[in-house]
Amino acid sequence: MKRNFLFLFAMVTIIASSSAFTSRRLMFRISRNYVSAATHKLSYRPKSTSDCSPMLFSSSSFEMTANEIQMKDDALKMINASIRAVDPYAAIKRKIVMCKEGDTLETLVVEVDGDDDGAEQIKYSMSKYDRIRVLSVGKASAAMALAAGEIISSCGKQLDGVAIIKDDHATTEEIELLKEKYNIVVRPAAHPVPDARSVAGSNEILQLAKTSDSRTLVVACISGGGSALFCSPREPLTLDDLMQTNSALLASGMPIEKMNVIRKRLENG
């Protein structure tokens, strides 16, 4: 059976976090406190070595110098540029677009990296498909699925899918919008050590992929965290085996690339 798979990878890394949902909140805290400190010339120190949010402890207020105003503006520009660069929603929007060819024929155009550092385009004519299926995995999966759903829904084809997210990495509004507007179900799971929800969500995605026929275009969105969230043990291994293995690998300090060499031999998918 011929299956059509479109893989979209979002590399989202900022300040020790690969989730743009977390990053946006963290960067907002940093920018808010930086501007407050710069505006009022307040001294600040971390509450602890693990807390990135400054604790302001001076109430003196002064006029800012021209140099300080420029420093504040530069810092805000860098913060905003960093957020835009790692936003998975924006990343998907930059890479895929639905175009019309003629009056009615619609084509999904995907931009991919070429061999010579140039961009190439892959085109999928919607006339060849009856259904578009979004399968999204990773800590940024909700944002990626939202962007994909928004773009793809414009073609009028049947749309469905599943997004496996880390706990608390999507808002209630995002979860409801994915389900009600795009028919994409969100499945929360544990990270970095998988749990039973990880296995259930992974098996659901595997089943959807297996039952997708030649008239179904599968859009696979993958971000950081996917290797733990998408976890279905190969027989005769059990979830407990994978949990113990993941815990041992994390404690070893092994790079994620080498960890995944081991993981992929123990899991389906």
CSV table of C-alpha atoms in Angstrom, one decimal:
chain,number,residue,atom,x,y,z
A,1,MET,CA,0.0,0.0,0.0
A,2,LYS,CA,1.4,3.4,-1.0
A,3,ARG,CA,1.5,6.0,1.7
A,4,ASN,CA,2.3,9.6,1.4
A,5,PHE,CA,4.3,11.1,4.3
A,6,LEU,CA,5.4,14.7,4.7
A,7,PHE,CA,7.9,15.2,7.5
A,8,LEU,CA,8.3,18.6,9.1
A,9,PHE,CA,11.1,19.1,11.7
A,10,ALA,CA,11.2,22.1,14.0
A,11,MET,CA,14.4,22.6,15.9
A,12,VAL,CA,13.4,24.7,18.9
A,13,THR,CA,16.2,25.4,21.3
A,14,ILE,CA,16.5,28.4,23.7
A,15,ILE,CA,18.0,28.7,27.1
A,16,ALA,CA,18.1,25.0,27.9
A,17,SER,CA,14.5,24.5,26.7
A,18,SER,CA,13.3,23.0,23.5
A,19,SER,CA,9.7,24.1,24.0
A,20,ALA,CA,8.7,27.4,22.5
A,21,PHE,CA,5.7,27.4,24.8
A,22,THR,CA,8.1,27.4,27.8
A,23,SER,CA,10.5,29.7,26.0
A,24,ARG,CA,7.9,32.4,25.4
A,25,ARG,CA,7.1,32.6,29.0
A,26,LEU,CA,10.7,32.6,30.1
A,27,MET,CA,11.8,35.2,27.6
A,28,PHE,CA,8.8,37.4,28.6
A,29,ARG,CA,9.9,37.2,32.3
A,30,ILE,CA,13.5,38.1,31.4
A,31,SER,CA,12.5,41.0,29.1
A,32,ARG,CA,9.9,42.4,31.6
A,33,ASN,CA,12.4,42.4,34.4
A,34,TYR,CA,15.3,43.7,32.2
A,35,VAL,CA,13.2,46.6,31.1
A,36,SER,CA,12.0,47.3,34.6
A,37,ALA,CA,15.6,47.2,35.9
A,38,ALA,CA,16.8,49.4,33.0
A,39,THR,CA,14.0,51.9,33.4
A,40,HIS,CA,14.5,52.4,37.1
A,41,LYS,CA,18.2,51.5,37.4
A,42,LEU,CA,17.3,48.8,39.9
A,43,SER,CA,19.9,46.3,41.1
A,44,TYR,CA,18.9,42.7,40.9
A,45,ARG,CA,20.2,39.2,41.8
A,46,PRO,CA,18.8,35.7,41.2
A,47,LYS,CA,16.8,34.2,43.9
A,48,SER,CA,18.8,31.0,43.4
A,49,THR,CA,21.2,29.6,40.9
A,50,SER,CA,18.3,27.7,39.3
A,51,ASP,CA,16.0,30.7,39.1
A,52,CYS,CA,16.4,32.8,36.0
A,53,SER,CA,13.9,35.5,37.1
A,54,PRO,CA,15.6,38.5,38.8
A,55,MET,CA,14.5,39.7,42.2
A,56,LEU,CA,14.5,43.5,42.3
A,57,PHE,CA,15.5,44.9,45.7
A,58,SER,CA,16.0,48.6,45.2
A,59,SER,CA,13.3,51.2,44.8
A,60,SER,CA,15.4,54.2,43.7
A,61,SER,CA,14.3,55.8,40.4
A,62,PHE,CA,16.4,57.8,38.0
A,63,GLU,CA,16.2,59.2,34.5
A,64,MET,CA,17.7,56.9,31.9
A,65,THR,CA,20.7,58.1,29.9
A,66,ALA,CA,20.7,57.9,26.1
A,67,ASN,CA,23.1,55.0,26.3
A,68,GLU,CA,20.8,53.1,28.7
A,69,ILE,CA,17.8,53.7,26.5
A,70,GLN,CA,19.8,52.3,23.5
A,71,MET,CA,20.8,49.2,25.6
A,72,LYS,CA,17.2,48.6,26.5
A,73,ASP,CA,16.0,48.9,22.9
A,74,ASP,CA,18.8,46.6,21.7
A,75,ALA,CA,18.0,44.0,24.3
A,76,LEU,CA,14.3,44.0,23.4
A,77,LYS,CA,15.1,43.6,19.7
A,78,MET,CA,17.4,40.6,20.5
A,79,ILE,CA,14.7,39.0,22.7
A,80,ASN,CA,12.0,39.5,20.1
A,81,ALA,CA,14.2,38.1,17.4
A,82,SER,CA,15.1,35.1,19.5
A,83,ILE,CA,11.4,34.3,20.2
A,84,ARG,CA,10.5,34.7,16.5
A,85,ALA,CA,13.4,32.4,15.4
A,86,VAL,CA,12.3,29.5,17.7
A,87,ASP,CA,8.5,29.9,17.5
A,88,PRO,CA,7.4,26.5,16.0
A,89,TYR,CA,4.1,28.0,14.8
A,90,ALA,CA,6.0,30.6,12.8
A,91,ALA,CA,8.5,28.0,11.6
A,92,ILE,CA,5.8,25.8,10.0
A,93,LYS,CA,4.2,28.9,8.5
A,94,ARG,CA,7.5,29.8,6.8
A,95,LYS,CA,7.9,26.3,5.4
A,96,ILE,CA,4.5,25.3,4.0
A,97,VAL,CA,1.9,27.2,2.1
A,98,MET,CA,-1.3,26.3,0.3
A,99,CYS,CA,-1.3,27.8,-3.2
A,100,LYS,CA,-3.9,27.9,-6.0
A,101,GLU,CA,-3.0,26.8,-9.5
A,102,GLY,CA,-5.7,28.1,-11.8
A,103,ASP,CA,-9.1,28.8,-10.4
A,104,THR,CA,-9.7,25.8,-8.2
A,105,LEU,CA,-6.7,23.4,-8.1
A,106,GLU,CA,-4.8,23.8,-4.8
A,107,THR,CA,-1.3,22.6,-4.1
A,108,LEU,CA,0.5,22.2,-0.8
A,109,VAL,CA,4.0,23.7,-1.3
A,110,VAL,CA,6.8,22.7,1.1
A,111,GLU,CA,10.1,24.4,1.3
A,112,VAL,CA,13.0,22.1,2.2
A,113,ASP,CA,16.8,22.6,2.5
A,114,GLY,CA,18.6,21.8,-0.7
A,115,ASP,CA,22.0,20.0,-1.2
A,116,ASP,CA,23.8,23.3,-1.9
A,117,ASP,CA,22.4,25.3,1.0
A,118,GLY,CA,19.6,26.5,-1.2
A,119,ALA,CA,15.9,26.0,-0.7
A,120,GLU,CA,13.9,23.5,-2.8
A,121,GLN,CA,10.2,23.1,-3.1
A,122,ILE,CA,8.1,20.0,-3.0
A,123,LYS,CA,4.5,20.2,-4.3
A,124,TYR,CA,1.5,18.0,-3.3
A,125,SER,CA,-1.5,18.5,-5.5
A,126,MET,CA,-4.7,18.3,-3.3
A,127,SER,CA,-6.6,16.7,-6.2
A,128,LYS,CA,-4.7,13.4,-5.4
A,129,TYR,CA,-6.0,13.3,-1.8
A,130,ASP,CA,-9.3,12.9,0.0
A,131,ARG,CA,-7.9,13.3,3.5
A,132,ILE,CA,-5.0,15.1,5.2
A,133,ARG,CA,-3.7,13.6,8.5
A,134,VAL,CA,-1.5,15.6,10.9
A,135,LEU,CA,0.6,13.5,13.3
A,136,SER,CA,2.6,15.8,15.6
A,137,VAL,CA,5.1,14.7,18.3
A,138,GLY,CA,7.3,16.7,20.6
A,139,LYS,CA,7.3,19.5,23.1
A,140,ALA,CA,6.3,22.0,20.4
A,141,SER,CA,3.8,19.6,18.8
A,142,ALA,CA,0.7,21.7,19.7
A,143,ALA,CA,2.0,24.8,18.1
A,144,MET,CA,3.2,22.9,15.0
A,145,ALA,CA,-0.2,21.1,14.6
A,146,LEU,CA,-2.0,24.4,14.9
A,147,ALA,CA,0.0,26.0,12.1
A,148,ALA,CA,-0.3,22.9,9.9
A,149,GLY,CA,-4.1,22.7,10.6
A,150,GLU,CA,-4.6,26.4,9.8
A,151,ILE,CA,-2.8,26.1,6.5
A,152,ILE,CA,-4.2,22.7,5.4
A,153,SER,CA,-7.8,23.3,6.3
A,154,SER,CA,-8.1,26.0,3.6
A,155,CYS,CA,-8.2,23.3,0.9
A,156,GLY,CA,-11.5,21.9,2.2
A,157,LYS,CA,-10.2,18.3,2.5
A,158,GLN,CA,-11.1,16.1,5.4
A,159,LEU,CA,-8.6,16.8,8.2
A,160,ASP,CA,-7.8,14.8,11.3
A,161,GLY,CA,-4.8,13.9,13.5
A,162,VAL,CA,-3.1,13.4,16.8
A,163,ALA,CA,-0.6,15.6,18.7
A,164,ILE,CA,1.4,14.1,21.6
A,165,ILE,CA,2.6,16.9,23.9
A,166,LYS,CA,4.5,17.2,27.1
A,167,ASP,CA,2.3,17.9,30.1
A,168,ASP,CA,1.4,21.6,30.3
A,169,HIS,CA,2.9,22.5,27.0
A,170,ALA,CA,-0.3,23.7,25.4
A,171,THR,CA,-3.0,26.1,26.6
A,172,THR,CA,-6.6,25.0,27.1
A,173,GLU,CA,-7.5,27.3,24.2
A,174,GLU,CA,-4.9,25.6,21.9
A,175,ILE,CA,-6.2,22.1,22.8
A,176,GLU,CA,-9.8,23.1,22.2
A,177,LEU,CA,-9.0,24.8,18.9
A,178,LEU,CA,-7.1,21.8,17.6
A,179,LYS,CA,-10.0,19.5,18.4
A,180,GLU,CA,-13.0,21.6,17.5
A,181,LYS,CA,-11.7,23.4,14.3
A,182,TYR,CA,-9.1,20.9,12.9
A,183,ASN,CA,-10.2,17.6,14.4
A,184,ILE,CA,-6.7,17.0,15.8
A,185,VAL,CA,-6.7,15.4,19.3
A,186,VAL,CA,-4.1,16.3,21.9
A,187,ARG,CA,-2.6,13.5,24.0
A,188,PRO,CA,-0.5,14.7,26.9
A,189,ALA,CA,2.4,12.4,28.0
A,190,ALA,CA,5.4,12.4,30.3
A,191,HIS,CA,8.9,13.7,29.4
A,192,PRO,CA,11.8,12.8,29.6
A,193,VAL,CA,10.9,9.4,31.1
A,194,PRO,CA,7.8,8.0,29.2
A,195,ASP,CA,4.7,6.7,30.9
A,196,ALA,CA,1.6,4.7,29.9
A,197,ARG,CA,0.1,7.8,28.2
A,198,SER,CA,3.2,7.9,26.0
A,199,VAL,CA,2.6,4.3,24.8
A,200,ALA,CA,-1.1,4.9,24.3
A,201,GLY,CA,-0.5,8.0,22.2
A,202,SER,CA,2.3,6.4,20.2
A,203,ASN,CA,0.2,3.3,19.4
A,204,GLU,CA,-2.6,5.6,18.3
A,205,ILE,CA,-0.3,7.5,15.9
A,206,LEU,CA,1.2,4.2,14.6
A,207,GLN,CA,-2.3,2.9,13.9
A,208,LEU,CA,-3.4,6.0,12.1
A,209,ALA,CA,-0.2,5.9,10.0
A,210,LYS,CA,-0.8,2.2,9.1
A,211,THR,CA,-4.4,2.8,8.1
A,212,SER,CA,-3.6,5.8,5.9
A,213,ASP,CA,-4.1,4.8,2.2
A,214,SER,CA,-2.9,6.3,-1.0
A,215,ARG,CA,-5.5,9.0,-0.9
A,216,THR,CA,-4.3,10.2,2.5
A,217,LEU,CA,-1.5,12.7,2.9
A,218,VAL,CA,0.2,12.3,6.2
A,219,VAL,CA,1.9,15.4,7.6
A,220,ALA,CA,4.3,14.4,10.3
A,221,CYS,CA,5.5,17.3,12.6
A,222,ILE,CA,8.5,16.4,14.8
A,223,SER,CA,10.2,18.6,17.4
A,224,GLY,CA,12.6,18.2,20.4
A,225,GLY,CA,11.3,15.9,23.0
A,226,GLY,CA,9.7,13.6,20.4
A,227,SER,CA,12.1,10.7,21.2
A,228,ALA,CA,10.7,10.4,24.7
A,229,LEU,CA,7.1,11.3,24.0
A,230,PHE,CA,6.7,8.9,21.1
A,231,CYS,CA,7.5,5.7,22.9
A,232,SER,CA,6.1,2.2,22.1
A,233,PRO,CA,8.2,-0.7,23.4
A,234,ARG,CA,9.1,-3.6,21.0
A,235,GLU,CA,8.0,-7.0,22.2
A,236,PRO,CA,9.0,-8.6,24.5
A,237,LEU,CA,10.0,-5.3,26.2
A,238,THR,CA,7.6,-3.5,28.5
A,239,LEU,CA,7.0,0.1,29.4
A,240,ASP,CA,8.9,-0.5,32.7
A,241,ASP,CA,11.9,-1.7,30.7
A,242,LEU,CA,11.9,1.5,28.7
A,243,MET,CA,11.4,3.7,31.8
A,244,GLN,CA,14.4,2.1,33.5
A,245,THR,CA,16.5,2.4,30.4
A,246,ASN,CA,15.6,6.1,29.9
A,247,SER,CA,16.3,6.9,33.5
A,248,ALA,CA,19.7,5.2,33.2
A,249,LEU,CA,20.6,7.0,30.0
A,250,LEU,CA,19.6,10.4,31.4
A,251,ALA,CA,21.7,9.8,34.5
A,252,SER,CA,24.7,8.8,32.4
A,253,GLY,CA,25.0,12.2,30.8
A,254,MET,CA,25.1,10.7,27.3
A,255,PRO,CA,24.4,13.1,24.4
A,256,ILE,CA,20.9,12.9,23.1
A,257,GLU,CA,22.1,11.7,19.7
A,258,LYS,CA,23.7,8.6,21.2
A,259,MET,CA,20.8,8.0,23.5
A,260,ASN,CA,18.5,7.9,20.5
A,261,VAL,CA,20.7,5.3,18.8
A,262,ILE,CA,19.8,3.0,21.7
A,263,ARG,CA,16.2,4.1,22.0
A,264,LYS,CA,15.3,3.4,18.4
A,265,ARG,CA,16.4,-0.2,18.8
A,266,LEU,CA,14.0,-0.7,21.7
A,267,GLU,CA,10.9,1.0,20.4
A,268,ASN,CA,8.5,0.8,17.5
A,269,GLY,CA,8.0,3.8,15.3
